Steps between C-alpha positions, in 0.01 A plus 500: 500500500677518805179466699436142323843375540480600854158305547663230276806478761273525805293189381763302342736543843187422710408180316851398519508555894160280470648237293794475761249479797327236361796299372608490866149426694491196228823387513551508886150353562607174327850517718369589824178370526427528875568875543539625136237801442197397322381804340334278218267339785408862607414595154284210408337588795438837413366402156291244622331756770448755226361277264264342788382866551432565154303187485762361216599146435777377677829356293645200539837506679726514226323795325484683865854453510546639148289806538675559847851514328355737264351726778811497676686602193275788417438623857870477622614650179264809503602533869875465430459758191468764798880464551618634161303841561744774504823497679614291806402143329739310728311648829154464375602138393556410872231727621261341269630126579488538833184652516359206272671227724359632823145523381556144340547407864251687687233533271336161386381436842260804504392478153368152579737286310689342804846569645679170430632569161712796579496468884559157612839527626802744583639383182186572267439863626911539428475355170165688387645853603865398329326362148284837464808693587719301235198573246546867615870509457477291172260756358730817615763288362347467160375862483834619595676287212230650268571846577868484444437312193306800384740735596 
């Protein structure tokens, strides 16, 4: 039972961090369209690239956006769930958040997704790293609170 509870805590905390991350991205891109990170654009590019390689039909823009948001929540939620495993959730939240943010700045170009959505200005780069760090910290906070509630 404890193992199931730990898994639920990790997945639930990871999903909370992913939600915070996506809400930040989506809110700031409407407030600061010139330099906000556009991870949604990278996600749609990645989706379309995968579908082309699979010779699958391309979705319309709204469907691509919805699939990208769903994919972001699932993938970031699973990634952030590693924050909640074992002791040191705050340190792991910082480390995994920073790693994801730096990856979000440096990896899209080599992956063939373009650099501008996360790398176009110094502010864009800083926000990309900061948003993923905040997602990691949100995950750690939820996991910590979950642990305290179970004590």
